[in-house]
C-alpha angles and dihedrals in degrees: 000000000000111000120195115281107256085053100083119211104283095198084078107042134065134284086239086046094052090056093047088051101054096026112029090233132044114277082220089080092066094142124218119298134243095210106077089109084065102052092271122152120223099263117256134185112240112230118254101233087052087056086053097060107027100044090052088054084066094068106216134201142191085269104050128099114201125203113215095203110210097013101183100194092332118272091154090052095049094053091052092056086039092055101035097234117172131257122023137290134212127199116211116200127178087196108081092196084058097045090051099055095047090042081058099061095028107058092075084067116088089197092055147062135162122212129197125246145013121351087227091063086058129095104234102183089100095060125087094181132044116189114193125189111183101298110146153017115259088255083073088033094059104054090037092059085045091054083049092049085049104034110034107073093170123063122270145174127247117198106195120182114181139156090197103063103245086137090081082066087081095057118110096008124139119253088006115112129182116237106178137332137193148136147264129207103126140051124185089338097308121108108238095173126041091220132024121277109214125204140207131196116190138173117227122198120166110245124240110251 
């Protein structure tokens, strides 16, 4: 993909240094967040190695808008515009500190756009993809599945990574249908999470009534 010229090529470069290049700091910097007392995780970076396998299990076309749920300063969003995947791609953030930061290196990005706030105040028919990394308790989970269930009338993908066990939250519901699963802990012989991260990858269609 040809990036614009100021972007390097970030094949070469650091993890640390693909952040720099896009956001100006490390998004592994993401402080902690105010929002635990409504379901929010702490925000967390998603490793760039574990955006190279799962995202290319969506597969996405020209015409596929993905929500990053839970986006920090936009990682996510920095690695779609890095690879040149289709579509395009929204971040959603509750912390406005956070949304600001990745508004401000986004913008210059046609595929991509942040918005400010919870994911259960936006309208999600125009999205075909969901990637979620962790970002809330299942008291969040639960009435976020159910907005997908009343507002998406067309089928979509939902890519779920979690080391608290929400995803069993999916089983046995109507319409939803479980793709793949599996865990990280390594990468290249080195342990980047003291326990293992499962994820989840289901299909969701609407059932005939």
């Amino acid at each position: 993909m040809a990036l614009r010229a100021k972007t390097p090529n970030a094949i070469e470069i650091s993890d640390s240094a693909r952040d720099v290049a896009f956001c100006g700091k490390s998004l592994a910097e993401d402080r902690v967040t105010r929002f635990g007392g409504q379901g929010a995780h702490d925000p967390a970076a998603t490793p760039y190695f574990v955006l190279e396998e799962l995202l290319g299990k969506l597969d996405l076309r020209e015409g596929s808008h993905l929500l990053d749920v839970g986006c920090g300063r936009g990682r996510a969003l920095a690695y779609f515009v890095q690879a040149g995947l289709p579509g395009r791609m929204t971040g959603v953030e509750l912390d406005p500190s956070l949304s600001a930061q990745a508004f401000a290196w986004s913008k210059e990005y046609d595929q991509v756009e942040v918005a400010q706030g919870s994911v259960l105040e936006l309208p999600l028919a125009q999205f075909t993809h969901f990637y979620l990394f962790n970002p809330f308790d299942s008291v969040v989970l639960v009435p976020f599945l159910e907005k997908i269930e009343k507002e998406c009338a067309n089928p979509i993908k939902v890519l779920h990574m979690s080391d608290n066990g929400e995803t069993y939250y999916y089983l046995g519901k109507p319409g939803w249908q479980l793709l793949d699963q599996g865990e990280f802990q390594m990468h290249q012989g080195v342990q980047v999470y003291g326990c293992p991260q499962h994820w989840s990858l289901w299909a969701y269609e609407r059932q005939e009534k």
